[in-house]
CSV table of C-alpha atoms in Angstrom, one decimal:
chain,number,residue,atom,x,y,z
A,1,MET,CA,-27.5,13.0,-7.0
A,2,SER,CA,-26.6,9.9,-5.1
A,3,PRO,CA,-24.0,7.3,-6.4
A,4,ALA,CA,-26.9,4.8,-7.0
A,5,GLN,CA,-28.9,7.4,-9.0
A,6,ALA,CA,-25.8,8.3,-11.1
A,7,ARG,CA,-25.1,4.6,-11.8
A,8,GLN,CA,-28.7,4.1,-12.9
A,9,ARG,CA,-28.3,7.0,-15.4
A,10,PHE,CA,-25.1,5.4,-16.7
A,11,ARG,CA,-26.7,2.0,-16.8
A,12,GLY,CA,-29.5,3.6,-18.9
A,13,GLY,CA,-27.0,4.8,-21.5
A,14,ALA,CA,-25.7,8.2,-20.4
A,15,ARG,CA,-22.1,8.4,-21.7
A,16,VAL,CA,-20.4,11.5,-20.2
A,17,PRO,CA,-17.3,12.3,-18.2
A,18,THR,CA,-18.0,12.2,-14.5
A,19,ALA,CA,-16.0,15.2,-13.4
A,20,GLY,CA,-18.3,17.2,-11.1
A,21,TRP,CA,-20.9,14.4,-10.7
A,22,CYS,CA,-22.1,13.4,-7.3
A,23,ARG,CA,-20.1,16.0,-5.5
A,24,GLY,CA,-18.7,14.6,-2.3
A,25,TRP,CA,-18.7,11.0,-3.4
A,26,THR,CA,-15.5,9.3,-4.4
A,27,GLN,CA,-14.8,8.4,-8.0
A,28,ALA,CA,-12.4,5.6,-9.0
A,29,ASN,CA,-10.5,4.2,-12.0
A,30,LEU,CA,-11.4,0.7,-13.0
A,31,ILE,CA,-8.9,-1.8,-14.3
A,32,ALA,CA,-10.0,-5.5,-14.6
A,33,VAL,CA,-7.3,-8.0,-15.5
A,34,PRO,CA,-7.2,-11.8,-15.8
A,35,LYS,CA,-6.6,-13.6,-12.6
A,36,SER,CA,-3.1,-14.7,-13.8
A,37,LEU,CA,-2.1,-11.1,-13.8
A,38,ARG,CA,-3.6,-9.9,-10.6
A,39,TYR,CA,-0.5,-10.4,-8.5
A,40,ASP,CA,1.6,-8.4,-11.0
A,41,LEU,CA,-1.0,-5.6,-11.0
A,42,LEU,CA,-1.2,-5.5,-7.2
A,43,LEU,CA,2.6,-5.4,-7.0
A,44,PHE,CA,2.7,-2.7,-9.7
A,45,ALA,CA,0.2,-0.7,-7.6
A,46,HIS,CA,2.4,-1.2,-4.5
A,47,HIS,CA,5.5,-0.1,-6.3
A,48,ASN,CA,3.8,3.0,-7.8
A,49,PRO,CA,1.5,4.2,-5.0
A,50,ARG,CA,1.2,7.8,-6.2
A,51,ALA,CA,-0.3,6.7,-9.5
A,52,CYS,CA,-2.1,3.5,-8.4
A,53,PRO,CA,-3.6,3.8,-4.9
A,54,VAL,CA,-5.8,0.7,-4.6
A,55,LEU,CA,-9.1,1.6,-3.0
A,56,ASP,CA,-10.8,-1.8,-3.4
A,57,VAL,CA,-10.3,-5.2,-5.1
A,58,GLY,CA,-13.0,-7.7,-6.2
A,59,GLU,CA,-13.0,-11.4,-6.4
A,60,PRO,CA,-12.4,-13.1,-9.8
A,61,GLY,CA,-15.5,-13.0,-12.0
A,62,THR,CA,-17.5,-10.7,-9.7
A,63,TRP,CA,-18.7,-7.2,-10.6
A,64,SER,CA,-19.1,-5.4,-7.3
A,65,THR,CA,-17.0,-4.8,-4.3
A,66,ALA,CA,-17.5,-3.7,-0.7
A,67,LEU,CA,-17.0,0.0,-1.7
A,68,PHE,CA,-18.8,-0.2,-5.1
A,69,THR,CA,-22.2,-1.9,-4.7
A,70,GLY,CA,-23.3,-1.3,-8.2
A,71,ASP,CA,-22.5,-3.4,-11.3
A,72,LEU,CA,-19.0,-2.8,-12.6
A,73,ARG,CA,-20.1,-4.1,-16.0
A,74,THR,CA,-22.8,-1.6,-16.7
A,75,ASP,CA,-22.7,1.3,-14.1
A,76,LEU,CA,-19.8,3.3,-15.5
A,77,PRO,CA,-20.6,5.7,-18.4
A,78,GLY,CA,-17.8,4.2,-20.6
A,79,TYR,CA,-15.4,1.4,-20.9
A,80,ARG,CA,-12.3,0.6,-22.9
A,81,LEU,CA,-11.5,-3.0,-24.0
A,82,TYR,CA,-7.9,-4.1,-24.5
A,83,ARG,CA,-6.6,-7.1,-26.4
A,84,ASP,CA,-2.9,-7.9,-26.7
A,85,GLY,CA,-2.0,-4.4,-25.4
A,86,ALA,CA,-4.2,-2.6,-27.9
A,87,ALA,CA,-7.3,-0.6,-27.1
A,88,VAL,CA,-9.8,-2.4,-29.4
A,89,ALA,CA,-13.1,-0.9,-28.5
A,90,ASP,CA,-14.8,1.8,-26.4
A,91,LEU,CA,-18.1,0.5,-25.1
A,92,GLY,CA,-21.1,1.6,-23.1
A,93,GLU,CA,-21.3,-1.7,-21.1
A,94,VAL,CA,-19.2,-4.8,-20.9
A,95,VAL,CA,-21.5,-7.6,-19.7
A,96,GLY,CA,-20.5,-9.9,-22.6
A,97,GLU,CA,-16.8,-9.0,-22.2
A,98,TRP,CA,-16.6,-9.6,-18.4
A,99,ARG,CA,-14.8,-13.0,-18.5
A,100,GLU,CA,-15.1,-15.3,-15.5
A,101,ASP,CA,-11.4,-14.9,-14.6
A,102,LEU,CA,-11.4,-11.1,-14.5
A,103,VAL,CA,-10.3,-9.4,-11.2
A,104,PRO,CA,-11.5,-5.8,-10.8
A,105,PHE,CA,-9.3,-3.2,-9.2
A,106,LEU,CA,-10.6,0.2,-8.2
A,107,ILE,CA,-7.9,2.9,-8.2
A,108,GLY,CA,-8.1,6.3,-6.6
A,109,CYS,CA,-9.0,9.3,-8.8
A,110,SER,CA,-8.0,13.0,-8.4
A,111,PHE,CA,-11.6,14.1,-9.0
A,112,THR,CA,-11.8,13.2,-5.3
A,113,PHE,CA,-10.1,16.4,-4.2
A,114,GLU,CA,-11.6,18.8,-6.7
A,115,ARG,CA,-14.4,19.8,-4.4
A,116,ALA,CA,-11.7,20.7,-1.8
A,117,LEU,CA,-9.8,22.7,-4.4
A,118,LEU,CA,-13.0,24.7,-5.3
A,119,ALA,CA,-13.7,25.2,-1.6
A,120,ALA,CA,-10.2,26.7,-1.2
A,121,GLY,CA,-10.8,29.1,-4.1
A,122,VAL,CA,-8.7,27.1,-6.6
A,123,PRO,CA,-10.5,27.1,-10.0
A,124,VAL,CA,-10.8,23.8,-11.8
A,125,ARG,CA,-10.8,24.6,-15.5
A,126,HIS,CA,-12.3,21.4,-16.9
A,127,LEU,CA,-15.3,21.8,-14.5
A,128,GLU,CA,-15.7,25.4,-15.7
A,129,GLN,CA,-15.5,24.3,-19.3
A,130,GLY,CA,-17.8,21.3,-18.7
A,131,THR,CA,-15.3,18.9,-20.3
A,132,ASN,CA,-13.2,15.9,-19.4
A,133,VAL,CA,-9.8,16.5,-17.6
A,134,PRO,CA,-6.8,16.4,-19.8
A,135,MET,CA,-4.4,13.5,-19.3
A,136,TYR,CA,-1.0,12.8,-20.7
A,137,ARG,CA,1.5,10.0,-21.0
A,138,THR,CA,4.8,11.2,-19.6
A,139,SER,CA,8.4,10.2,-20.1
A,140,VAL,CA,8.6,9.1,-16.5
A,141,PRO,CA,8.8,5.3,-16.2
A,142,CYS,CA,6.8,3.5,-13.5
A,143,GLU,CA,8.6,0.9,-11.4
A,144,ALA,CA,8.0,-2.4,-13.2
A,145,ALA,CA,6.3,-5.4,-11.5
A,146,GLY,CA,6.5,-8.9,-13.1
A,147,ARG,CA,5.1,-8.5,-16.6
A,148,LEU,CA,3.8,-4.9,-16.1
A,149,SER,CA,5.8,-1.8,-17.0
A,150,GLY,CA,4.9,1.5,-18.6
A,151,PRO,CA,4.9,5.3,-18.3
A,152,LEU,CA,3.4,7.4,-15.6
A,153,VAL,CA,0.2,9.1,-16.8
A,154,VAL,CA,-0.8,12.5,-15.3
A,155,SER,CA,-3.8,14.7,-15.2
A,156,MET,CA,-3.3,18.5,-15.6
A,157,ARG,CA,-5.1,21.5,-14.0
A,158,PRO,CA,-3.9,25.0,-14.8
A,159,VAL,CA,-3.7,27.1,-11.5
A,160,PRO,CA,-3.1,30.8,-11.1
A,161,ALA,CA,0.4,31.3,-9.8
A,162,ARG,CA,-0.7,32.8,-6.5
A,163,LEU,CA,-2.8,29.7,-5.8
A,164,VAL,CA,-0.2,27.0,-6.6
A,165,ARG,CA,0.8,26.6,-3.0
A,166,THR,CA,-2.8,26.3,-1.9
A,167,ALA,CA,-3.5,23.6,-4.6
A,168,VAL,CA,-0.4,21.7,-3.4
A,169,GLN,CA,-1.5,21.8,0.2
A,170,VAL,CA,-5.2,21.0,-0.4
A,171,SER,CA,-4.5,18.0,-2.7
A,172,GLY,CA,-1.8,16.8,-0.4
A,173,ARG,CA,-4.4,16.2,2.3
A,174,TYR,CA,-5.7,13.3,0.0
A,175,PRO,CA,-2.7,11.0,-0.2
A,176,MET,CA,-4.9,8.0,-1.1
A,177,VAL,CA,-6.2,9.7,-4.3
A,178,HIS,CA,-2.9,10.9,-5.8
A,179,GLY,CA,-2.1,13.6,-3.2
A,180,SER,CA,0.0,16.6,-4.2
A,181,PRO,CA,1.2,17.2,-7.7
A,182,VAL,CA,4.1,15.1,-9.1
A,183,HIS,CA,5.2,18.0,-11.3
A,184,ILE,CA,4.6,21.7,-11.4
A,185,GLY,CA,5.4,23.9,-14.4
A,186,GLU,CA,7.2,23.2,-17.6
A,187,PRO,CA,5.5,20.2,-19.3
A,188,THR,CA,8.5,19.2,-21.4
A,189,VAL,CA,10.4,18.3,-18.2
A,190,ILE,CA,8.2,15.2,-18.0
A,191,GLY,CA,8.0,14.6,-21.7
A,192,ILE,CA,4.8,16.4,-22.6
A,193,ARG,CA,5.2,18.3,-25.8
A,194,ASP,CA,1.9,19.9,-26.3
A,195,LEU,CA,-0.6,20.6,-23.6
A,196,ALA,CA,-3.3,21.2,-26.3
A,197,SER,CA,-3.0,17.5,-27.4
A,198,PRO,CA,-3.7,15.3,-24.4
A,199,ASP,CA,-3.5,11.6,-24.8
A,200,PHE,CA,-6.8,11.1,-22.9
A,201,GLY,CA,-9.6,13.5,-22.2
A,202,ASP,CA,-10.0,17.0,-23.5
A,203,PRO,CA,-7.7,20.0,-23.7
A,204,VAL,CA,-8.3,22.9,-21.4
A,205,GLU,CA,-7.4,26.6,-21.7
A,206,VAL,CA,-4.3,27.7,-19.9
A,207,ARG,CA,-4.5,31.4,-19.2
A,208,ASP,CA,-1.8,34.0,-18.8
A,209,GLY,CA,-0.3,33.8,-15.3
A,210,GLU,CA,-1.4,30.2,-14.8
A,211,VAL,CA,0.9,27.3,-14.0
A,212,PRO,CA,0.1,23.8,-15.2
A,213,LEU,CA,0.0,21.4,-12.3
A,214,PHE,CA,0.3,17.6,-13.0
A,215,TRP,CA,-1.1,14.9,-10.7
A,216,ALA,CA,-0.4,11.2,-10.9
A,217,CYS,CA,-3.3,9.6,-12.7
A,218,GLY,CA,-5.2,6.3,-12.3
A,219,VAL,CA,-5.1,5.8,-16.0
A,220,THR,CA,-1.5,4.7,-15.5
A,221,PRO,CA,-2.5,1.0,-15.2
A,222,GLN,CA,-4.1,1.2,-18.6
A,223,ALA,CA,-0.9,2.7,-20.1
A,224,ALA,CA,0.9,-0.3,-18.5
A,225,ILE,CA,-1.6,-2.8,-20.0
A,226,MET,CA,-0.8,-1.3,-23.4
A,227,ALA,CA,3.0,-1.0,-23.0
A,228,SER,CA,3.2,-4.6,-21.7
A,229,GLY,CA,1.0,-6.2,-24.3
A,230,VAL,CA,-1.4,-7.7,-21.8
A,231,GLU,CA,-3.7,-10.2,-23.6
A,232,TYR,CA,-7.0,-9.0,-22.1
A,233,ALA,CA,-8.2,-6.2,-19.9
A,234,ILE,CA,-11.1,-3.9,-19.3
A,235,GLY,CA,-10.7,-0.3,-18.1
A,236,HIS,CA,-13.0,2.6,-17.7
A,237,LEU,CA,-13.0,5.1,-20.5
A,238,PRO,CA,-10.6,7.7,-19.1
A,239,GLY,CA,-12.6,10.4,-17.2
A,240,HIS,CA,-15.7,8.2,-17.1
A,241,MET,CA,-15.3,6.9,-13.6
A,242,ALA,CA,-16.8,4.4,-11.2
A,243,ILE,CA,-18.8,6.4,-8.6
A,244,MET,CA,-18.2,4.7,-5.3
A,245,ASP,CA,-20.2,4.3,-2.1
A,246,VAL,CA,-17.6,6.2,0.0
A,247,ARG,CA,-17.2,9.9,0.5
A,248,ASP,CA,-14.3,12.1,-0.5
A,249,ASP,CA,-13.8,13.0,3.1
A,250,ASP,CA,-13.0,9.4,3.9
A,251,TYR,CA,-9.7,9.8,2.1
A,252,ARG,CA,-8.8,13.1,3.7
A,253,VAL,CA,-6.0,13.1,6.3
A,254,PRO,CA,-6.0,15.8,9.1
B,1,MET,CA,28.4,-2.5,12.8
B,2,SER,CA,27.2,-2.4,9.2
B,3,PRO,CA,24.3,-4.6,8.0
B,4,ALA,CA,26.7,-6.7,6.0
B,5,GLN,CA,28.9,-7.3,9.1
B,6,ALA,CA,25.9,-8.2,11.2
B,7,ARG,CA,24.6,-10.6,8.5
B,8,GLN,CA,28.0,-12.3,8.4
B,9,ARG,CA,27.8,-12.8,12.2
B,10,PHE,CA,24.4,-14.4,11.9
B,11,ARG,CA,25.5,-16.5,8.9
B,12,GLY,CA,28.3,-17.7,11.2
B,13,GLY,CA,25.9,-18.9,13.8
B,14,ALA,CA,25.0,-16.0,16.2
B,15,ARG,CA,21.4,-16.6,17.3
B,16,VAL,CA,20.3,-13.5,19.1
B,17,PRO,CA,17.4,-11.0,19.0
B,18,THR,CA,18.4,-8.1,16.8
B,19,ALA,CA,16.8,-5.2,18.9
B,20,GLY,CA,19.5,-2.6,19.1
B,21,TRP,CA,21.7,-4.1,16.4
B,22,CYS,CA,23.1,-1.8,13.6
B,23,ARG,CA,21.5,1.3,15.1
B,24,GLY,CA,20.2,3.5,12.2
B,25,TRP,CA,19.7,0.6,9.8
B,26,THR,CA,16.2,-0.7,9.1
B,27,GLN,CA,15.2,-4.2,10.3
B,28,ALA,CA,12.4,-6.2,8.7
B,29,ASN,CA,10.2,-9.2,9.3
B,30,LEU,CA,10.5,-12.0,6.8
B,31,ILE,CA,7.6,-14.1,5.5
B,32,ALA,CA,8.2,-16.4,2.6
B,33,VAL,CA,5.2,-18.2,1.1
B,34,PRO,CA,4.5,-20.5,-1.9
B,35,LYS,CA,4.0,-18.6,-5.2
B,36,SER,CA,0.3,-19.8,-5.1
B,37,LEU,CA,-0.3,-17.7,-2.0
B,38,ARG,CA,1.6,-14.6,-2.9
B,39,TYR,CA,-1.4,-12.7,-4.2
B,40,ASP,CA,-3.4,-13.5,-1.0
B,41,LEU,CA,-0.4,-12.3,1.1
B,42,LEU,CA,0.1,-9.1,-0.8
B,43,LEU,CA,-3.7,-8.4,-0.6
B,44,PHE,CA,-3.7,-9.2,3.1
B,45,ALA,CA,-0.8,-6.7,3.5
B,46,HIS,CA,-2.8,-4.1,1.5
B,47,HIS,CA,-5.9,-4.7,3.7
B,48,ASN,CA,-3.9,-4.5,6.9
B,49,PRO,CA,-1.3,-1.7,6.3
B,50,ARG,CA,-0.6,-0.9,9.9
B,51,ALA,CA,0.5,-4.4,10.7
B,52,CYS,CA,1.9,-5.4,7.3
B,53,PRO,CA,3.7,-2.6,5.6
B,54,VAL,CA,5.5,-4.2,2.6
B,55,LEU,CA,9.1,-2.9,2.3
B,56,ASP,CA,10.2,-5.2,-0.4
B,57,VAL,CA,9.2,-8.4,-2.3
B,58,GLY,CA,11.5,-10.9,-4.0
B,59,GLU,CA,11.0,-13.1,-7.1
B,60,PRO,CA,10.0,-16.7,-6.6
B,61,GLY,CA,12.9,-18.9,-5.5
B,62,THR,CA,15.3,-16.0,-5.0
B,63,TRP,CA,16.8,-15.1,-1.6
B,64,SER,CA,17.8,-11.5,-1.9
B,65,THR,CA,16.0,-8.3,-2.9
B,66,ALA,CA,16.8,-4.8,-3.9
B,67,LEU,CA,16.8,-3.6,-0.3
B,68,PHE,CA,18.3,-6.8,1.3
B,69,THR,CA,21.4,-7.7,-0.6
B,70,GLY,CA,22.4,-10.6,1.8
B,71,ASP,CA,21.1,-14.2,1.7
B,72,LEU,CA,17.6,-14.5,3.2
B,73,ARG,CA,18.2,-18.2,3.8
B,74,THR,CA,21.2,-17.7,6.1
B,75,ASP,CA,21.7,-14.1,7.1
B,76,LEU,CA,19.0,-13.8,9.8
B,77,PRO,CA,19.8,-15.0,13.3
B,78,GLY,CA,16.7,-17.3,13.4
B,79,TYR,CA,13.9,-18.8,11.4
B,80,ARG,CA,10.6,-20.5,12.0
B,81,LEU,CA,9.3,-23.2,9.7
B,82,TYR,CA,5.6,-23.7,9.2
B,83,ARG,CA,3.8,-26.8,7.8
B,84,ASP,CA,0.0,-26.9,7.6
B,85,GLY,CA,-0.3,-23.9,9.8
B,86,ALA,CA,1.9,-25.3,12.6
B,87,ALA,CA,5.3,-24.0,13.6
B,88,VAL,CA,7.3,-27.2,13.2
B,89,ALA,CA,10.9,-26.1,13.7
B,90,ASP,CA,13.1,-23.1,14.8
B,91,LEU,CA,16.2,-23.1,12.7
B,92,GLY,CA,19.5,-21.2,12.3
B,93,GLU,CA,19.4,-21.3,8.5
B,94,VAL,CA,16.9,-22.5,5.9
B,95,VAL,CA,19.0,-23.3,2.8
B,96,GLY,CA,17.5,-26.8,2.5
B,97,GLU,CA,14.0,-25.6,3.3
B,98,TRP,CA,14.0,-22.7,0.7
B,99,ARG,CA,11.8,-24.2,-1.9
B,100,GLU,CA,12.0,-23.0,-5.5
B,101,ASP,CA,8.4,-21.6,-5.4
B,102,LEU,CA,8.9,-19.5,-2.2
B,103,VAL,CA,8.3,-15.7,-2.6
B,104,PRO,CA,10.0,-13.7,0.2
B,105,PHE,CA,8.2,-10.6,1.6
B,106,LEU,CA,10.0,-8.1,3.9
B,107,ILE,CA,7.6,-6.3,6.2
B,108,GLY,CA,8.4,-3.2,8.3
B,109,CYS,CA,9.4,-3.6,11.9
B,110,SER,CA,8.9,-1.2,14.9
B,111,PHE,CA,12.6,-1.6,15.9
B,112,THR,CA,13.0,1.0,13.1
B,113,PHE,CA,11.7,3.9,15.3
B,114,GLU,CA,13.4,2.8,18.6
B,115,ARG,CA,16.4,5.0,18.0
B,116,ALA,CA,14.1,7.9,17.5
B,117,LEU,CA,12.3,7.0,20.7
B,118,LEU,CA,15.5,7.0,22.7
B,119,ALA,CA,16.6,10.3,21.1
B,120,ALA,CA,13.4,11.8,22.3
B,121,GLY,CA,14.0,10.6,25.8
B,122,VAL,CA,11.5,7.7,25.7
B,123,PRO,CA,13.0,4.6,27.4
B,124,VAL,CA,12.8,1.3,25.6
B,125,ARG,CA,12.6,-1.4,28.2
B,126,HIS,CA,13.7,-4.5,26.2
B,127,LEU,CA,16.8,-2.6,25.1
B,128,GLU,CA,17.6,-1.7,28.7
B,129,GLN,CA,17.0,-5.4,29.7
B,130,GLY,CA,18.9,-6.7,26.7
B,131,THR,CA,16.1,-9.0,25.8
B,132,ASN,CA,13.7,-9.5,22.9
B,133,VAL,CA,10.6,-7.3,22.6
B,134,PRO,CA,7.3,-8.8,24.0
B,135,MET,CA,4.7,-9.6,21.4
B,136,TYR,CA,1.1,-10.7,21.8
B,137,ARG,CA,-1.7,-12.1,19.8
B,138,THR,CA,-4.8,-9.9,20.2
B,139,SER,CA,-8.5,-10.4,19.9
B,140,VAL,CA,-8.5,-7.9,17.1
B,141,PRO,CA,-9.1,-9.7,13.7
B,142,CYS,CA,-7.3,-8.6,10.6
B,143,GLU,CA,-9.2,-8.0,7.4
B,144,ALA,CA,-9.1,-11.3,5.6
B,145,ALA,CA,-7.7,-11.7,2.0
B,146,GLY,CA,-8.3,-14.9,0.0
B,147,ARG,CA,-7.2,-17.8,2.2
B,148,LEU,CA,-5.5,-15.6,4.8
B,149,SER,CA,-7.1,-14.5,8.0
B,150,GLY,CA,-5.9,-14.2,11.6
B,151,PRO,CA,-5.4,-12.0,14.6
B,152,LEU,CA,-3.5,-8.7,14.8
B,153,VAL,CA,-0.2,-9.2,16.6
B,154,VAL,CA,1.3,-6.3,18.6
B,155,SER,CA,4.5,-5.5,20.3
B,156,MET,CA,4.5,-3.7,23.6
B,157,ARG,CA,6.7,-1.1,25.2
B,158,PRO,CA,5.9,0.4,28.7
B,159,VAL,CA,6.2,4.2,28.7
B,160,PRO,CA,6.1,6.6,31.6
B,161,ALA,CA,2.8,8.4,31.5
B,162,ARG,CA,4.3,11.8,30.9
B,163,LEU,CA,6.1,10.5,27.8
B,164,VAL,CA,3.1,8.7,26.1
B,165,ARG,CA,2.3,11.7,24.0
B,166,THR,CA,6.0,11.9,22.8
B,167,ALA,CA,6.1,8.2,22.0
B,168,VAL,CA,2.9,8.5,19.9
B,169,GLN,CA,4.3,11.5,18.0
B,170,VAL,CA,7.7,10.1,17.4
B,171,SER,CA,6.6,6.7,16.2
B,172,GLY,CA,3.8,8.4,14.2
B,173,ARG,CA,6.6,9.9,12.0
B,174,TYR,CA,7.4,6.4,10.8
B,175,PRO,CA,4.1,5.3,9.1
B,176,MET,CA,5.8,2.7,6.9
B,177,VAL,CA,7.1,0.7,10.0
B,178,HIS,CA,3.9,0.5,12.0
B,179,GLY,CA,3.6,4.2,12.9
B,180,SER,CA,1.8,5.2,16.1
B,181,PRO,CA,0.4,2.7,18.6
B,182,VAL,CA,-2.8,0.8,17.8
B,183,HIS,CA,-3.7,0.7,21.5
B,184,ILE,CA,-2.7,2.5,24.6
B,185,GLY,CA,-3.3,1.3,28.1
B,186,GLU,CA,-5.5,-1.6,29.4
B,187,PRO,CA,-4.3,-4.8,27.7
B,188,THR,CA,-7.6,-6.7,28.2
B,189,VAL,CA,-9.3,-4.3,25.8
B,190,ILE,CA,-7.5,-6.0,22.9
B,191,GLY,CA,-7.7,-9.5,24.5
B,192,ILE,CA,-4.3,-9.7,26.2
B,193,ARG,CA,-4.7,-11.3,29.6
B,194,ASP,CA,-1.3,-11.3,31.0
B,195,LEU,CA,1.5,-9.0,29.9
B,196,ALA,CA,4.0,-11.3,31.7
B,197,SER,CA,3.3,-14.1,29.2
B,198,PRO,CA,3.9,-12.8,25.7
B,199,ASP,CA,3.1,-15.1,22.8
B,200,PHE,CA,6.5,-14.2,21.2
B,201,GLY,CA,9.7,-12.7,22.6
B,202,ASP,CA,10.4,-12.0,26.2
B,203,PRO,CA,8.4,-10.3,29.0
B,204,VAL,CA,9.6,-6.9,30.2
B,205,GLU,CA,9.1,-5.1,33.5
B,206,VAL,CA,6.3,-2.6,33.6
B,207,ARG,CA,7.0,-0.1,36.4
B,208,ASP,CA,4.6,2.0,38.5
B,209,GLY,CA,3.5,5.0,36.5
B,210,GLU,CA,4.1,3.4,33.2
B,211,VAL,CA,1.5,2.8,30.5
B,212,PRO,CA,1.8,-0.1,28.1
B,213,LEU,CA,1.8,1.0,24.5
B,214,PHE,CA,1.0,-1.5,21.8
B,215,TRP,CA,2.2,-1.2,18.2
B,216,ALA,CA,1.0,-3.3,15.2
B,217,CYS,CA,3.6,-6.0,14.6
B,218,GLY,CA,5.1,-7.6,11.5
B,219,VAL,CA,4.7,-11.0,13.1
B,220,THR,CA,1.0,-10.7,12.1
B,221,PRO,CA,1.5,-12.5,8.8
B,222,GLN,CA,3.0,-15.5,10.7
B,223,ALA,CA,-0.1,-15.6,12.9
B,224,ALA,CA,-2.2,-15.6,9.8
B,225,ILE,CA,-0.1,-18.5,8.3
B,226,MET,CA,-1.0,-20.4,11.5
B,227,ALA,CA,-4.7,-19.4,11.7
B,228,SER,CA,-5.2,-20.2,8.0
B,229,GLY,CA,-3.5,-23.6,8.0
B,230,VAL,CA,-1.0,-22.6,5.2
B,231,GLU,CA,0.8,-25.7,3.9
B,232,TYR,CA,4.3,-24.3,3.9
B,233,ALA,CA,6.0,-21.0,4.9
B,234,ILE,CA,9.2,-19.7,6.4
B,235,GLY,CA,9.3,-16.7,8.7
B,236,HIS,CA,12.0,-15.1,10.8
B,237,LEU,CA,12.1,-16.2,14.4
B,238,PRO,CA,10.1,-13.3,16.1
B,239,GLY,CA,12.6,-10.6,17.1
B,240,HIS,CA,15.4,-12.1,15.0
B,241,MET,CA,15.0,-9.7,12.1
B,242,ALA,CA,16.4,-9.2,8.6
B,243,ILE,CA,18.8,-6.3,8.7
B,244,MET,CA,18.3,-4.3,5.5
B,245,ASP,CA,20.5,-2.1,3.4
B,246,VAL,CA,18.3,1.0,4.0
B,247,ARG,CA,18.3,3.4,6.9
B,248,ASP,CA,15.6,4.1,9.5
B,249,ASP,CA,15.6,7.7,8.3
B,250,ASP,CA,14.4,6.5,4.8
B,251,TYR,CA,11.1,5.7,6.5
B,252,ARG,CA,10.7,8.9,8.4
B,253,VAL,CA,8.1,11.5,7.2
B,254,PRO,CA,8.6,15.2,7.9
């Protein structure tokens, strides 16, 4: 399925996590903030490049970018609306909510290297289960920028111990979409108490002999929106990504 | 000499190019713009990472940053003042010119990898000559951002043909301070007509058997300030850099 076809499905009402969709095409996190906050967000992304790699930025009030030619207001399968730092609604489209001063940022997503993980023989549990990837707020603070601060958010994939090295190497070849894991092993070290209760997405089974690997996650800006009490913002519903018009391989380094 | 000692010398009036100063300590380009332009500048840097790697950013109206603990208004050996896109004065200090709404950006500089070039046996001609590095406006356009557009500026170092590969590899280990060359060889390909007439800095001798190597240069934002008619900005005098409190090795990748 092409990105345009997938976006048409989402525009038509399909509301599903996008892991595994349009294999080979890059997926991205959306965060749209008022123009008055766009500098702080861009600086926050600069200060926290592992979590917030900026793939593209739109002009105020617009809903497409060079690398996403669809309609950012309708072509994702789910949205989350924030007011005064609180998530106030999950929506299927946000045409009425897309204020004229909103500036959309598209942030890299670790789904981008999942095809490469599979090709290297590393299983991806949430794809096997057909669920959303589990994501967690950590106790690791991001570097603040202006009004924005908040915790690092991570995604988790359990990997058989003998394949941890491979998973590190393969994901490390995609530095613009979170790169190698930020943490490997014991979840409590980064403040995660219970793997079975993710803050976003769905839990996945961790089998005997598997190690949890944690990657920086592009939901981190949404956690900062909440922690910083931002007056208005629109994000994607975690795991329900923007499917871009660029290929995963465009973000691979040699 | 420590960065603090060098900054004291510049504060005291020394007005010299900084190539070769404080070997091992990172040098940076300064560009300070009105707060109203800071988003465009940060986005311009994001769009043109080879030329404009952002090492640090200050708060509006301040004159030091986490990585530069001196006084940005006095502790560089030379400044260039811009009004309405024109360079209107070269100054030894800018205390009176440092408006309350100015936001200082520190941008990586290729001087950072010169020590590594020398250690690898690659000669650095402007250091041998004791002059400023030659810099040129090219015909290569940067990617625009908001009000900012302009040409890529490059620095040039002539390298013996048998050492070109080494120079590429060594500088490539410093991606945050321009990395490997953007062009190797024939200057006219990137719109440079006469190597003997640089747009900034001093000409250097290119000997028989040497190849000119061109690196993206942190003067690029100043070229954009000019090309875009920005109402007010302060840059360093090209080649007269901010000497930072971080080490060259901090920007080296394995």
